Amino acid sequence: MALIFFNGQAMTGGPFHPLVAEYLVGPVRTAPGHRFFSVRDVCPGLLPDPGGSAAIEGELYDLPLEHLRDAVLPGEPPELELGVIALADGTPCLSMVLRRGELERGVHREITAHGGWRAYLATLGRTA
C-alpha cells in the first residue's frame, strides 16, 4: 500500500475518482511550500517549492502499489510524473507533480492563489 495525494480529476466527483474511490482516506492539504499549475485546463500540476508558502487542498488515498501502476499511472498526462511531497502534518506521500522541465516550457498557467483545483475550476464555470 502507498499513500498518495490526489488534487485533480481523481478526487471525489472527478471523472477518475471511480478508479480510486475505495481507497479514499480523506481530505488533506499539503504542507506549505508548493506552487500549483493548470495543465491545459485539463488537470492540475503540483510543484514543490521550498521557498513558497502555499498549501494545496486535495485528498489522501491508500492504494495498493499494483493498482497505482496498472490503473492510475497509465492515465496520467505526460506533463506529470510521480513524486514525493509532504502533507500539512509532515507525513510524506506520493503525488503526481509537474514533470521536471515543464515549468521552463512556460505553457502552464499558475493557479497557486486558488489553493486547489476545484476553486480554480469554479472560476471557469466548471466543477470537478
PDB file of N, CA, C and O in Angstrom, residues 9 23 29 33 40 45 61 75 83 85 87 98 103 106 112:
ATOM      1  N   GLN A   9      -8.435  15.328 -11.007  1.00  0.00           N
ATOM      2  CA  GLN A   9      -9.542  14.549 -11.541  1.00  0.00           C
ATOM      3  C   GLN A   9      -9.825  13.254 -10.790  1.00  0.00           C
ATOM      4  O   GLN A   9     -10.894  12.668 -10.958  1.00  0.00           O
ATOM      5  N   TYR A  23     -10.277   3.527  -1.973  1.00  0.00           N
ATOM      6  CA  TYR A  23      -9.028   3.716  -1.223  1.00  0.00           C
ATOM      7  C   TYR A  23      -8.929   5.091  -0.557  1.00  0.00           C
ATOM      8  O   TYR A  23      -7.898   5.443   0.005  1.00  0.00           O
ATOM      9  N   ARG A  29      -4.421  18.693   3.138  1.00  0.00           N
ATOM     10  CA  ARG A  29      -3.700  19.777   2.467  1.00  0.00           C
ATOM     11  C   ARG A  29      -2.227  19.417   2.463  1.00  0.00           C
ATOM     12  O   ARG A  29      -1.754  18.693   3.335  1.00  0.00           O
ATOM     13  N   GLY A  33       4.668  25.322   0.882  1.00  0.00           N
ATOM     14  CA  GLY A  33       5.857  25.161   0.052  1.00  0.00           C
ATOM     15  C   GLY A  33       5.554  24.508  -1.283  1.00  0.00           C
ATOM     16  O   GLY A  33       6.286  23.618  -1.718  1.00  0.00           O
ATOM     17  N   ARG A  40      -3.194  22.646 -19.358  1.00  0.00           N
ATOM     18  CA  ARG A  40      -4.187  22.690 -20.444  1.00  0.00           C
ATOM     19  C   ARG A  40      -5.616  22.799 -19.930  1.00  0.00           C
ATOM     20  O   ARG A  40      -6.554  22.405 -20.622  1.00  0.00           O
ATOM     21  N   GLY A  45      -1.138  20.588 -11.987  1.00  0.00           N
ATOM     22  CA  GLY A  45       0.246  20.169 -11.807  1.00  0.00           C
ATOM     23  C   GLY A  45       0.795  20.801 -10.537  1.00  0.00           C
ATOM     24  O   GLY A  45       0.894  22.018 -10.436  1.00  0.00           O
ATOM     25  N   TYR A  61      -5.211   9.074  -0.402  1.00  0.00           N
ATOM     26  CA  TYR A  61      -5.640   7.712  -0.721  1.00  0.00           C
ATOM     27  C   TYR A  61      -4.546   6.743  -0.281  1.00  0.00           C
ATOM     28  O   TYR A  61      -3.366   7.087  -0.283  1.00  0.00           O
ATOM     29  N   GLY A  75      -3.017   6.467 -17.055  1.00  0.00           N
ATOM     30  CA  GLY A  75      -3.915   7.549 -17.463  1.00  0.00           C
ATOM     31  C   GLY A  75      -3.400   8.941 -17.184  1.00  0.00           C
ATOM     32  O   GLY A  75      -4.055   9.923 -17.520  1.00  0.00           O
ATOM     33  N   GLY A  83       6.015  11.835  -7.815  1.00  0.00           N
ATOM     34  CA  GLY A  83       6.996  12.454  -6.930  1.00  0.00           C
ATOM     35  C   GLY A  83       6.593  12.265  -5.481  1.00  0.00           C
ATOM     36  O   GLY A  83       5.605  11.597  -5.176  1.00  0.00           O
ATOM     37  N   ILE A  85       5.817  14.367  -1.853  1.00  0.00           N
ATOM     38  CA  ILE A  85       5.516  15.657  -1.227  1.00  0.00           C
ATOM     39  C   ILE A  85       5.310  15.430   0.265  1.00  0.00           C
ATOM     40  O   ILE A  85       5.294  14.291   0.721  1.00  0.00           O
ATOM     41  N   LEU A  87       2.610  16.319   3.491  1.00  0.00           N
ATOM     42  CA  LEU A  87       1.283  16.812   3.864  1.00  0.00           C
ATOM     43  C   LEU A  87       1.406  17.832   4.991  1.00  0.00           C
ATOM     44  O   LEU A  87       2.480  17.988   5.583  1.00  0.00           O
ATOM     45  N   LEU A  98       4.344  18.202 -11.355  1.00  0.00           N
ATOM     46  CA  LEU A  98       4.751  18.706 -12.661  1.00  0.00           C
ATOM     47  C   LEU A  98       6.106  18.097 -13.021  1.00  0.00           C
ATOM     48  O   LEU A  98       7.045  18.127 -12.224  1.00  0.00           O
ATOM     49  N   LEU A 103       8.011  23.405 -16.210  1.00  0.00           N
ATOM     50  CA  LEU A 103       7.874  24.812 -15.832  1.00  0.00           C
ATOM     51  C   LEU A 103       8.606  25.706 -16.832  1.00  0.00           C
ATOM     52  O   LEU A 103       8.106  26.753 -17.228  1.00  0.00           O
ATOM     53  N   GLY A 106       6.984  27.149 -20.057  1.00  0.00           N
ATOM     54  CA  GLY A 106       6.202  28.379 -19.981  1.00  0.00           C
ATOM     55  C   GLY A 106       4.793  28.278 -20.537  1.00  0.00           C
ATOM     56  O   GLY A 106       4.224  29.289 -20.930  1.00  0.00           O
ATOM     57  N   THR A 112      -1.743  28.878  -8.220  1.00  0.00           N
ATOM     58  CA  THR A 112      -1.444  28.704  -6.798  1.00  0.00           C
ATOM     59  C   THR A 112      -2.408  29.496  -5.920  1.00  0.00           C
ATOM     60  O   THR A 112      -2.869  28.999  -4.886  1.00  0.00           O
TER      61      THR A 112
END
